[in-house]
PDB file of N, CA and C in Angstrom:
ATOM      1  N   UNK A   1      18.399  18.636  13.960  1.00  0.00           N
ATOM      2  CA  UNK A   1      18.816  20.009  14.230  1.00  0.00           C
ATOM      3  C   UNK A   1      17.734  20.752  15.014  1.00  0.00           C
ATOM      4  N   UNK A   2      16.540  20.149  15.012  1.00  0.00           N
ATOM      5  CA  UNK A   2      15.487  20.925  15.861  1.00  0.00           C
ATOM      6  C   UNK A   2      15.316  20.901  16.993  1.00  0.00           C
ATOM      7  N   UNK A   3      16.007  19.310  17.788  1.00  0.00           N
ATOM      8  CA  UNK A   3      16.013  19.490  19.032  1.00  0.00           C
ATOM      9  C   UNK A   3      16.932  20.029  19.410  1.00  0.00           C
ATOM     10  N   UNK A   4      18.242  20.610  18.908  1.00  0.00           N
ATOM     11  CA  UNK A   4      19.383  21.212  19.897  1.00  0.00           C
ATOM     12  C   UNK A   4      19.149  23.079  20.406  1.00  0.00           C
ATOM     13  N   UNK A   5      19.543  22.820  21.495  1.00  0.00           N
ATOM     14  CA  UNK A   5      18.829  24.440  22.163  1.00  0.00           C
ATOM     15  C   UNK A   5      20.250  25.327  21.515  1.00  0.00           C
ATOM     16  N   UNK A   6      21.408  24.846  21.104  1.00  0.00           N
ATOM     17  CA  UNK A   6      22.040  26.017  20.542  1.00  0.00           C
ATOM     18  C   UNK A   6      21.436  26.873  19.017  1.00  0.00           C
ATOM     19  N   UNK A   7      21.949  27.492  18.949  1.00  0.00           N
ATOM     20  CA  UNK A   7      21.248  28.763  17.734  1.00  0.00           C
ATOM     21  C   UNK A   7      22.220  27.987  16.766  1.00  0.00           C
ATOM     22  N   UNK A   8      21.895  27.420  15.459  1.00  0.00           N
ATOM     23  CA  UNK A   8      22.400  27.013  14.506  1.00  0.00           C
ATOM     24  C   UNK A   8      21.900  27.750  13.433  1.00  0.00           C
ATOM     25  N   UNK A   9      22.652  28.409  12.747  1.00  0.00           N
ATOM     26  CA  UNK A   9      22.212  29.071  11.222  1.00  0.00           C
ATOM     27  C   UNK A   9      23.142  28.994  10.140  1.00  0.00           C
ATOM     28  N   UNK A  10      22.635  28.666   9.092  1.00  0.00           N
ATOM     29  CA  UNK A  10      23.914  28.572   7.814  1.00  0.00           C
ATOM     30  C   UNK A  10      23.792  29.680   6.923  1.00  0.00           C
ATOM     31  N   UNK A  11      24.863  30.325   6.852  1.00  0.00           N
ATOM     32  CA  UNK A  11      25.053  31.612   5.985  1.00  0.00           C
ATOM     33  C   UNK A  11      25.634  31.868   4.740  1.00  0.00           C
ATOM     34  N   UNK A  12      25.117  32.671   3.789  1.00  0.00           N
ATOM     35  CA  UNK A  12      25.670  32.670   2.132  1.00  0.00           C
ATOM     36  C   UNK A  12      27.176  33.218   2.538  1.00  0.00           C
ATOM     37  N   UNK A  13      27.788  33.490   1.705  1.00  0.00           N
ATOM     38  CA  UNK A  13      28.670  34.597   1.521  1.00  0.00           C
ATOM     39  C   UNK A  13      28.650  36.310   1.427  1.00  0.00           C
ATOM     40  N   UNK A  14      27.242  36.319   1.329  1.00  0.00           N
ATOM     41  CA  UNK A  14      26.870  37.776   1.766  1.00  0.00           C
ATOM     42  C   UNK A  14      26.467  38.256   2.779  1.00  0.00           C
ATOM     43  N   UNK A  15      26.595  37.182   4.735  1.00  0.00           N
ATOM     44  CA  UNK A  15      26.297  37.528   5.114  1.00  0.00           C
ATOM     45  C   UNK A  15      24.569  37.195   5.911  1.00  0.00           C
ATOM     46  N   UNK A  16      24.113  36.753   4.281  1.00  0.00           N
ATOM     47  CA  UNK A  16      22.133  36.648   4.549  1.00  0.00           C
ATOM     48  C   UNK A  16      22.445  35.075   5.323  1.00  0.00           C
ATOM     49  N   UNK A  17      21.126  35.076   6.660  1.00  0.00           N
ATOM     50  CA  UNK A  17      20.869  33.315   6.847  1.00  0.00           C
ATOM     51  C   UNK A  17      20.023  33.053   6.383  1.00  0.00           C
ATOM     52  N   UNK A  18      20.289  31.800   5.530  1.00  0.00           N
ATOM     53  CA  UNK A  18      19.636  30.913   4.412  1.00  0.00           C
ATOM     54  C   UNK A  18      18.750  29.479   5.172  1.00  0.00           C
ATOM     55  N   UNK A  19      19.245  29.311   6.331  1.00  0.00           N
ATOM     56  CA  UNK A  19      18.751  28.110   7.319  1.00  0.00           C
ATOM     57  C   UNK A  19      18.915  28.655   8.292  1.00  0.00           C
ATOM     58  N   UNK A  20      17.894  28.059   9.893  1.00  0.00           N
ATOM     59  CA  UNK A  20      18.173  28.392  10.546  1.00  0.00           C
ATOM     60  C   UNK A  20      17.598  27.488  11.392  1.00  0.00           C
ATOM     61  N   UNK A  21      17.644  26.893  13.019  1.00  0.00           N
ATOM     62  CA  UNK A  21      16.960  25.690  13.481  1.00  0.00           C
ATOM     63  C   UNK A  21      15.489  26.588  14.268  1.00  0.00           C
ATOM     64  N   UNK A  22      15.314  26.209  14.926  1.00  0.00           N
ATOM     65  CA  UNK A  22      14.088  25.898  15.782  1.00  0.00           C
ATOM     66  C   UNK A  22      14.807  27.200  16.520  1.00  0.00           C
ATOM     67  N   UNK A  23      15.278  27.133  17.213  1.00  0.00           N
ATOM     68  CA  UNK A  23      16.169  27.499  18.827  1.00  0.00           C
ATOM     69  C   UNK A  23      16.576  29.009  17.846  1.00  0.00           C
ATOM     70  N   UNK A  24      17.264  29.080  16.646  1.00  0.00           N
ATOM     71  CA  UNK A  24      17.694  30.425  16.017  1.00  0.00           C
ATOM     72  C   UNK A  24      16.927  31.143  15.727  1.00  0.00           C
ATOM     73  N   UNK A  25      15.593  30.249  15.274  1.00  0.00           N
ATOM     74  CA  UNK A  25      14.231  31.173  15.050  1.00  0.00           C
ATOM     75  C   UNK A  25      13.734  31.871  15.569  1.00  0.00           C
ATOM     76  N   UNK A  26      13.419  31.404  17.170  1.00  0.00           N
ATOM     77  CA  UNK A  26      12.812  31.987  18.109  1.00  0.00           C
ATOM     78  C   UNK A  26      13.931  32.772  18.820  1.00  0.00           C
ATOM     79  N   UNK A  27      14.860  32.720  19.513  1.00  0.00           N
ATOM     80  CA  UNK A  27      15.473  33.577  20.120  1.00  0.00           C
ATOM     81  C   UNK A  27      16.045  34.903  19.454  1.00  0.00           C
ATOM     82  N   UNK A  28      16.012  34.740  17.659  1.00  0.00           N
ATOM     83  CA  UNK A  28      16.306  36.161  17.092  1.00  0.00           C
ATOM     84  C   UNK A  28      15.546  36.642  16.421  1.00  0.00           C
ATOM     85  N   UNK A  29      14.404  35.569  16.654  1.00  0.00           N
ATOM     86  CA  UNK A  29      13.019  36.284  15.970  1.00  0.00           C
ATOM     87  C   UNK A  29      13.288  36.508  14.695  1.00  0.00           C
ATOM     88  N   UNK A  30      13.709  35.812  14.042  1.00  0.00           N
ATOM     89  CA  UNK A  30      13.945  35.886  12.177  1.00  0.00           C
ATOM     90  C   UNK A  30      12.308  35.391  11.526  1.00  0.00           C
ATOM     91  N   UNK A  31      12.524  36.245  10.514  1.00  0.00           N
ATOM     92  CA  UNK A  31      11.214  35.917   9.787  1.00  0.00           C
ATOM     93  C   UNK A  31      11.381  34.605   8.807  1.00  0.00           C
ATOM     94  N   UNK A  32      10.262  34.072   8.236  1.00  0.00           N
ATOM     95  CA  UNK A  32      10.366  33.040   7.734  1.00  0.00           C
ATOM     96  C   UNK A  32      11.919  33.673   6.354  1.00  0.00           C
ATOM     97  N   UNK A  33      12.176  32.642   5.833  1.00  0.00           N
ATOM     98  CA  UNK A  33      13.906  32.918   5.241  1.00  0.00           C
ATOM     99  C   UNK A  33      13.359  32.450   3.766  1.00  0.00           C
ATOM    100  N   UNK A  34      11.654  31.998   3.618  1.00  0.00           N
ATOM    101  CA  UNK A  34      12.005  32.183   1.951  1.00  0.00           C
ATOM    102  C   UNK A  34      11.722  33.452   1.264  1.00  0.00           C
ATOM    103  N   UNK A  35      12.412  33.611   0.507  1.00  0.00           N
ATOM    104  CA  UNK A  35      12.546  34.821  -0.375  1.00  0.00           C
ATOM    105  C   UNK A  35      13.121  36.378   0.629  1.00  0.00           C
ATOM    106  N   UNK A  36      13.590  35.910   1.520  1.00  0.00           N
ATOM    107  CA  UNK A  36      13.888  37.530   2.524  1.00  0.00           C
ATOM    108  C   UNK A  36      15.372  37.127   2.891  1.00  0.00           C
ATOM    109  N   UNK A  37      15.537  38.400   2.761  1.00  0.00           N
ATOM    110  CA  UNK A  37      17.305  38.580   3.095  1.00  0.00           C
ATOM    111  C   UNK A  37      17.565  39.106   4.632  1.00  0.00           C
ATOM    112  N   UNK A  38      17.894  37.734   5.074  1.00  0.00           N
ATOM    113  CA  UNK A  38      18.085  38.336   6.967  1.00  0.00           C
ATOM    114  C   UNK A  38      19.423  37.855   6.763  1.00  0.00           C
ATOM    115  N   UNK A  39      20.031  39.715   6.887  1.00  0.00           N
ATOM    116  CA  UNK A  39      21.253  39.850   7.566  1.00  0.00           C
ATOM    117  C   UNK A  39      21.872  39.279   8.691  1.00  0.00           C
ATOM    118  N   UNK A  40      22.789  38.775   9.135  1.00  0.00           N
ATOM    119  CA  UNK A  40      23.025  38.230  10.518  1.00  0.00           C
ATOM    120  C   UNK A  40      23.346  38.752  10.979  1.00  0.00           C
ATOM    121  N   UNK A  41      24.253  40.036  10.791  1.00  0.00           N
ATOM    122  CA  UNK A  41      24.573  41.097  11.660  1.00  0.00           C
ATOM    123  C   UNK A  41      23.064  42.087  12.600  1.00  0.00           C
ATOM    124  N   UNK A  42      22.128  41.966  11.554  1.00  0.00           N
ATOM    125  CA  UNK A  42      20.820  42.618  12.000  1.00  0.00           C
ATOM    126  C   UNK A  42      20.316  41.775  13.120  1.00  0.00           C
ATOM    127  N   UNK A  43      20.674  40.336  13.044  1.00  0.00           N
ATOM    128  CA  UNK A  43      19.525  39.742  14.181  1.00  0.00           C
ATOM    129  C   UNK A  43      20.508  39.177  15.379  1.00  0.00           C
ATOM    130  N   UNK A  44      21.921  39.122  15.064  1.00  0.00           N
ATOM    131  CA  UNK A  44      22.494  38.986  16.047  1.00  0.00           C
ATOM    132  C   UNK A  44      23.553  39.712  16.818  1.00  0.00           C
ATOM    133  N   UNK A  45      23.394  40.747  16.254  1.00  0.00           N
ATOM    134  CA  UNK A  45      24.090  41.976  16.691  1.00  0.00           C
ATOM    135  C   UNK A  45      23.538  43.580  16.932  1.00  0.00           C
ATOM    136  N   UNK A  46      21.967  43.343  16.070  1.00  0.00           N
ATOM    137  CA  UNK A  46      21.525  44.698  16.238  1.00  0.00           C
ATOM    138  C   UNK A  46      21.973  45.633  15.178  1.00  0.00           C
ATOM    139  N   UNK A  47      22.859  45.286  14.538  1.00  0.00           N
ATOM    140  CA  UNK A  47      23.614  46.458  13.419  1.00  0.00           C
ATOM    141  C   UNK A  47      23.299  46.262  12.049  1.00  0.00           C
ATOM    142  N   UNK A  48      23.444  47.274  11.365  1.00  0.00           N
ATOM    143  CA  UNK A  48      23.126  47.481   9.629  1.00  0.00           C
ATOM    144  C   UNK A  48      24.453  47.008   8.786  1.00  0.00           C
ATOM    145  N   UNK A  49      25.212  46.382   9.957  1.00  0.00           N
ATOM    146  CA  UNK A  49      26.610  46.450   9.047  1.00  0.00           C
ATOM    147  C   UNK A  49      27.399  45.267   9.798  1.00  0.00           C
ATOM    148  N   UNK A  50      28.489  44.032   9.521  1.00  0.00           N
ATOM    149  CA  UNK A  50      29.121  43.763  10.512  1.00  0.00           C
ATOM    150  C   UNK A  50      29.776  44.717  11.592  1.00  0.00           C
ATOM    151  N   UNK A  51      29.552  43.882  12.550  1.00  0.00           N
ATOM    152  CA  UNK A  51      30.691  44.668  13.837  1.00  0.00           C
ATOM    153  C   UNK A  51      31.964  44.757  13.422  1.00  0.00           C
ATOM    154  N   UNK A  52      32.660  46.185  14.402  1.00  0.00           N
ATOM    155  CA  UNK A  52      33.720  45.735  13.937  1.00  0.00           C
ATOM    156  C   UNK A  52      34.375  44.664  14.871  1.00  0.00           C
ATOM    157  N   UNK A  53      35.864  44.050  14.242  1.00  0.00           N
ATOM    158  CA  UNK A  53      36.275  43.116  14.282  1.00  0.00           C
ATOM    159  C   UNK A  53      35.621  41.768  14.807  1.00  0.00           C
ATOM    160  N   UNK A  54      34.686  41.642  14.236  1.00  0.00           N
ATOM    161  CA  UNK A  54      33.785  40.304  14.292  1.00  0.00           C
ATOM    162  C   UNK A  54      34.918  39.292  14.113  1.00  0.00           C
ATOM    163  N   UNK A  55      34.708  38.221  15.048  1.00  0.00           N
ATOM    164  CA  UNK A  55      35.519  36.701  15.273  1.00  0.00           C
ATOM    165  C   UNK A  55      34.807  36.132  13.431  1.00  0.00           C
ATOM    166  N   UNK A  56      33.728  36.247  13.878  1.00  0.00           N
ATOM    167  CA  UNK A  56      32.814  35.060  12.556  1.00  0.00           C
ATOM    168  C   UNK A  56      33.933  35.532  11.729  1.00  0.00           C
ATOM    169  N   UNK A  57      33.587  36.715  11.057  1.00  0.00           N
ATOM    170  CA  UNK A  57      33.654  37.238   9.625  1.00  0.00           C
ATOM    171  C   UNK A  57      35.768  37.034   9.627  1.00  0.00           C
ATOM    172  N   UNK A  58      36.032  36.613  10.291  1.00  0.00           N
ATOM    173  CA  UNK A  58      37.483  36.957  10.243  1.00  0.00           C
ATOM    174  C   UNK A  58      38.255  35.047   9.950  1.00  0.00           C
ATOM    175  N   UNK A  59      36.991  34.448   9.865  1.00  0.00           N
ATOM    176  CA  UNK A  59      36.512  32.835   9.557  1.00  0.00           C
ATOM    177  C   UNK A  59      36.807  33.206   7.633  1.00  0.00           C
ATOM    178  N   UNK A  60      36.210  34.335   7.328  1.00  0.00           N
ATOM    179  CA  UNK A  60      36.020  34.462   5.915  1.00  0.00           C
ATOM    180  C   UNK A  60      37.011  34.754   5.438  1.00  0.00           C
ATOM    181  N   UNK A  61      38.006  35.701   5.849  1.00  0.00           N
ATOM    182  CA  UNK A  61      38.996  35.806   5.831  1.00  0.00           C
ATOM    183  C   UNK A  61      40.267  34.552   5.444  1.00  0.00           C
ATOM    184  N   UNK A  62      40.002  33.929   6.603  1.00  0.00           N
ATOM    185  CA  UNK A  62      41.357  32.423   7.296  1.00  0.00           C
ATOM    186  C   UNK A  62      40.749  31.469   6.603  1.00  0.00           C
ATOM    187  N   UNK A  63      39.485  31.137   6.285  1.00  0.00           N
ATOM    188  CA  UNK A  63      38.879  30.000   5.950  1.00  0.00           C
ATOM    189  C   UNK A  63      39.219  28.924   7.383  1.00  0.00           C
ATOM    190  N   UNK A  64      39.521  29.564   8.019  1.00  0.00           N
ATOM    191  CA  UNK A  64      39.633  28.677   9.201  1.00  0.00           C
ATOM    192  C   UNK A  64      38.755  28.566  10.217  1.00  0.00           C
ATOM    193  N   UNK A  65      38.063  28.171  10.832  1.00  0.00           N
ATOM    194  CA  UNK A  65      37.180  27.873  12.051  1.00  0.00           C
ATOM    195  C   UNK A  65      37.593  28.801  13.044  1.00  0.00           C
ATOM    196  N   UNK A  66      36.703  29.338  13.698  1.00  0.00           N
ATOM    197  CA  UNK A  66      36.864  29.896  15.082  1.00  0.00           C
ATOM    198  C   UNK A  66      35.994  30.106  15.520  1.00  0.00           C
ATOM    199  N   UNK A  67      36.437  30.022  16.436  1.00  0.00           N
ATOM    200  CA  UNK A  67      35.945  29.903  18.414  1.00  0.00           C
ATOM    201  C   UNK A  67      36.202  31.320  19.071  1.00  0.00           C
ATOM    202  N   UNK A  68      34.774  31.419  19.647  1.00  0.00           N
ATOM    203  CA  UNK A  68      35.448  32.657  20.945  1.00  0.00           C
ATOM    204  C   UNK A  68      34.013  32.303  21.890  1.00  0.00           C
ATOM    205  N   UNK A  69      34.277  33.606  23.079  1.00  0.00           N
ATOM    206  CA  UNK A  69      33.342  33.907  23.879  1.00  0.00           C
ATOM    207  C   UNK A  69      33.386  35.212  23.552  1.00  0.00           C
ATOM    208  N   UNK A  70      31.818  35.684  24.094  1.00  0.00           N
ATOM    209  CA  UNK A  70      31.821  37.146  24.180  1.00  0.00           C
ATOM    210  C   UNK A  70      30.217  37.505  24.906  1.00  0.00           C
ATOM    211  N   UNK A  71      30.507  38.770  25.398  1.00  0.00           N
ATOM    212  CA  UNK A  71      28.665  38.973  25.712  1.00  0.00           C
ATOM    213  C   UNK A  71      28.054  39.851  24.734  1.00  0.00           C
ATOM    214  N   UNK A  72      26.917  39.619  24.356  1.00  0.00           N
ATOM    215  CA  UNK A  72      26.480  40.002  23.782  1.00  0.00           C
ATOM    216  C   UNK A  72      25.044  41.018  23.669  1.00  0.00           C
ATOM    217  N   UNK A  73      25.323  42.703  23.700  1.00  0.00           N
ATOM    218  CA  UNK A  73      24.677  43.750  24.545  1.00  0.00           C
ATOM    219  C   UNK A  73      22.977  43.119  23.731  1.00  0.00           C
ATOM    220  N   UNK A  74      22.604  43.007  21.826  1.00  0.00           N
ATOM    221  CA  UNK A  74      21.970  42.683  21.729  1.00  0.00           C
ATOM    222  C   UNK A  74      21.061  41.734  22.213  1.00  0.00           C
ATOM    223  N   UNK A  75      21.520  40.684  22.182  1.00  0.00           N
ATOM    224  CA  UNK A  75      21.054  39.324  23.112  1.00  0.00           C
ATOM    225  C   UNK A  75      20.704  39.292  24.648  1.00  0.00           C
ATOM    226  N   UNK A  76      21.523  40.547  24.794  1.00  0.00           N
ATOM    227  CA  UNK A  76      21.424  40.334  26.662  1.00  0.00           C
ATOM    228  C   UNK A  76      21.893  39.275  26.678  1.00  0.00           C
ATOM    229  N   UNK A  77      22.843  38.444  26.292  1.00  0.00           N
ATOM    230  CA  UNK A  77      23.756  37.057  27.128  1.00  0.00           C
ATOM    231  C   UNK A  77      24.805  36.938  26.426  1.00  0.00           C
ATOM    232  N   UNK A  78      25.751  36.271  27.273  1.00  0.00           N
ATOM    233  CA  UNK A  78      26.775  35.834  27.182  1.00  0.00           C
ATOM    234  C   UNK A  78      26.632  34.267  26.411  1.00  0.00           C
ATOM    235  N   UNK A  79      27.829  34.361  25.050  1.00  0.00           N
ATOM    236  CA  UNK A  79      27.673  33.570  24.276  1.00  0.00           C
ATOM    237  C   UNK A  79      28.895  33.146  24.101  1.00  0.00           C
ATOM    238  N   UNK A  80      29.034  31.557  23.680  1.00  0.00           N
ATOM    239  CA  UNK A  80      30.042  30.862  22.527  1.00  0.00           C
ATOM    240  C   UNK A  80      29.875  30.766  21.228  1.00  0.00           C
ATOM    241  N   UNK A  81      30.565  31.501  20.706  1.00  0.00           N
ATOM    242  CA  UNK A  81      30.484  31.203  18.722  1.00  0.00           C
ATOM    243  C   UNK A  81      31.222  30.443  18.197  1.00  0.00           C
ATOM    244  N   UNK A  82      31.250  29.586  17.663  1.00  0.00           N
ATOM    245  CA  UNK A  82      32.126  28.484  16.835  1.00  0.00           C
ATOM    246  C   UNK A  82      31.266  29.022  15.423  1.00  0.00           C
ATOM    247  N   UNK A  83      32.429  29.438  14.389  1.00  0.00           N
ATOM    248  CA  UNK A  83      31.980  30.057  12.825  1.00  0.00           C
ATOM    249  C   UNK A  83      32.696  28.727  11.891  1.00  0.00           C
ATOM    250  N   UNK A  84      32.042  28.239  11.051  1.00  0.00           N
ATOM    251  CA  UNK A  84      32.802  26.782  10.590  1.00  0.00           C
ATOM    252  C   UNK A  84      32.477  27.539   8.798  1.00  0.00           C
ATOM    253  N   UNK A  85      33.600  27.884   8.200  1.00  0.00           N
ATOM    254  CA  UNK A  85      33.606  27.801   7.030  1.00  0.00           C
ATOM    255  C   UNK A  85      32.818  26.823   5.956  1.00  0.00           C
ATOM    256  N   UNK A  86      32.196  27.208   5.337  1.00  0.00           N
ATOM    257  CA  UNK A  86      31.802  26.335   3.822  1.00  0.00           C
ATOM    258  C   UNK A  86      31.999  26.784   2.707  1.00  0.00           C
ATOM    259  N   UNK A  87      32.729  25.440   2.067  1.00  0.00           N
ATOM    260  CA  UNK A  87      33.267  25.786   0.593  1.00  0.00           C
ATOM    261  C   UNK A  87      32.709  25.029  -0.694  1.00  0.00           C
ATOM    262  N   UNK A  88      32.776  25.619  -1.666  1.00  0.00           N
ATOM    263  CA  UNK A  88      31.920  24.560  -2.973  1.00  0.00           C
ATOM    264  C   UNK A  88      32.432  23.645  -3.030  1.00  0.00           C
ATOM    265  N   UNK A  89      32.617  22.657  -4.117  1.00  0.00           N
ATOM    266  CA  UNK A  89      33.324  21.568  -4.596  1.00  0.00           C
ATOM    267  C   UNK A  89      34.643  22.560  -5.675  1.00  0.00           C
ATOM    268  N   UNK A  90      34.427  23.274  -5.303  1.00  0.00           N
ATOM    269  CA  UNK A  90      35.986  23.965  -6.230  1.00  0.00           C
ATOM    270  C   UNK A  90      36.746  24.775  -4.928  1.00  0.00           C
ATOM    271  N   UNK A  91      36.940  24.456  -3.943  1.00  0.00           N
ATOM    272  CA  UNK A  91      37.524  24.937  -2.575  1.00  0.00           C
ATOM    273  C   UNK A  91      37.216  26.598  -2.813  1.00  0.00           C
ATOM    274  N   UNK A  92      35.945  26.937  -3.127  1.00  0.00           N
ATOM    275  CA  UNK A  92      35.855  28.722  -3.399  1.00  0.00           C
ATOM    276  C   UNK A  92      34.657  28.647  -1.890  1.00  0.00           C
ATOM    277  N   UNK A  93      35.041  29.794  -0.986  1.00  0.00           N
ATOM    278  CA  UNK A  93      34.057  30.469   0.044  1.00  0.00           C
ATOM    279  C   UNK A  93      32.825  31.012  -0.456  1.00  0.00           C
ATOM    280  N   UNK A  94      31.756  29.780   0.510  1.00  0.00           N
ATOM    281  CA  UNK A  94      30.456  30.440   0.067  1.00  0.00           C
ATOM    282  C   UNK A  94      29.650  30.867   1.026  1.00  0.00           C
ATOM    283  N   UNK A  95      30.494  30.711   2.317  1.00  0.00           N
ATOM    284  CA  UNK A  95      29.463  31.116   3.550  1.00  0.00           C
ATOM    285  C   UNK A  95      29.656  30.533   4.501  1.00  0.00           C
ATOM    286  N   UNK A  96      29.046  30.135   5.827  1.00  0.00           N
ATOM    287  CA  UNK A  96      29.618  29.315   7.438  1.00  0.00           C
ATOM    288  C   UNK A  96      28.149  29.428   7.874  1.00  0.00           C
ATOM    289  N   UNK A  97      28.414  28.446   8.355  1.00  0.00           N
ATOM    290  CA  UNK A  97      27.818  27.296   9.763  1.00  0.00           C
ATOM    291  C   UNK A  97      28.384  28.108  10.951  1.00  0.00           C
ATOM    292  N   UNK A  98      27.202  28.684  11.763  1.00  0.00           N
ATOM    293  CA  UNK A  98      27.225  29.537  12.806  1.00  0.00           C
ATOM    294  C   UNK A  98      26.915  28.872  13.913  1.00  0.00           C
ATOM    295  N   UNK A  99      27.419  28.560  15.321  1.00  0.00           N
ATOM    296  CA  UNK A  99      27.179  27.756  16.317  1.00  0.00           C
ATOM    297  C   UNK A  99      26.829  28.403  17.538  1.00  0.00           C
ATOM    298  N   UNK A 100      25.566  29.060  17.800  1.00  0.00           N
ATOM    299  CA  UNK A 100      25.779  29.982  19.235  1.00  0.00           C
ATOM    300  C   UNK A 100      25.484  29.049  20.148  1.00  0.00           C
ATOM    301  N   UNK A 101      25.971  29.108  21.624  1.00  0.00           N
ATOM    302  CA  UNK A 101      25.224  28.170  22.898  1.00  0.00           C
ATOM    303  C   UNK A 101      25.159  29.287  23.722  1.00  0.00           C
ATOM    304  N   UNK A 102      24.267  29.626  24.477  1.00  0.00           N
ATOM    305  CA  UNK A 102      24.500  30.842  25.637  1.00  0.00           C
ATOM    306  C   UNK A 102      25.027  30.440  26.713  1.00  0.00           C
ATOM    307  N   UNK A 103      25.536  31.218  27.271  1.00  0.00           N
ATOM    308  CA  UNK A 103      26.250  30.341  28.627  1.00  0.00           C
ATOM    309  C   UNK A 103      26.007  30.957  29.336  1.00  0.00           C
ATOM    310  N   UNK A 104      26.203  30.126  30.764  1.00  0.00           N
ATOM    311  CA  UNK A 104      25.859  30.857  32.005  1.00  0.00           C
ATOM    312  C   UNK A 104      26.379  31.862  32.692  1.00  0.00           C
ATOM    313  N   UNK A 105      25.845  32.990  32.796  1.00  0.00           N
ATOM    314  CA  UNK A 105      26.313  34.212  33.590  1.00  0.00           C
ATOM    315  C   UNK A 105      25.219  35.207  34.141  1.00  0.00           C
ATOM    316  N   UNK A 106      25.622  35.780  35.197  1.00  0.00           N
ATOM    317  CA  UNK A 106      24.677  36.543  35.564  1.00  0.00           C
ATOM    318  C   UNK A 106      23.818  37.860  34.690  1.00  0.00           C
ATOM    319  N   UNK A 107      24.490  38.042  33.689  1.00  0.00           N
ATOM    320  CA  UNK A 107      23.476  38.526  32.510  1.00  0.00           C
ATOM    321  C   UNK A 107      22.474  38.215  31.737  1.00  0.00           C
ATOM    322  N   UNK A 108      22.420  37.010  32.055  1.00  0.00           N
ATOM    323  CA  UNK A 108      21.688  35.996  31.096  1.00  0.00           C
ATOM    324  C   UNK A 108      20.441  36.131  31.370  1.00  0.00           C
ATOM    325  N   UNK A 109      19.506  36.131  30.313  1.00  0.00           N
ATOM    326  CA  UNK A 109      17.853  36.116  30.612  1.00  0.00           C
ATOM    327  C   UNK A 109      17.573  34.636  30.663  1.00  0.00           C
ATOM    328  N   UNK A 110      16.881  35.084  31.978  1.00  0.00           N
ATOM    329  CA  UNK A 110      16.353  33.933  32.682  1.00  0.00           C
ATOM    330  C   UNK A 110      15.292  32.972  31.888  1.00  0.00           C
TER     331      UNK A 110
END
């Protein structure tokens, strides 16, 4: 997971990232993740709160996977999110596997 340049982070059900790779570290500048509660809305959106109608969080909802594009004003770039549900061994929601890749566009920091 350390060599891939996409942003990989795995998230509780509240939201906090609990893991995060190499590539998620540095581009959202998260502090080390033991004992601290990093919001994901805070480091990848800039906000105290989810956005509204966030693709991810609507994963929590469906329990279903989704996919989008979008740009993203925090990031300065244009991104793909793939949000992949995770469930216990009793099919109960405990959180998702977050997939960013930035893609190419003329917004993008160089």
């Amino acid at each position: 997971m350390e060599n891939i340049d996409d942003m990989i982070t795995v998230h509780d059900g509240d939201f906090n990232i609990i893991l995060a790779n190499k590539a998620a570290q540095e581009k959202l500048g998260l502090p080390s993740l033991d004992n601290v509660k990093a919001k994901c809305f805070r480091y990848f959106h800039g906000k105290d709160h989810p956005p509204d109608g966030c693709p991810s969080c609507k994963c929590i909802i469906t329990g279903v996977t989704a996919k989008f594009e979008m740009f993203e004003p925090h990031l300065n770039m244009p991104i793909s999110i793939k949000a992949i549900p995770r469930f216990n061994d009793n099919g109960q929601f405990i959180g998702m596997i977050h997939i960013v890749k930035e893609l190419p566009g003329e917004n993008s920091v160089a």
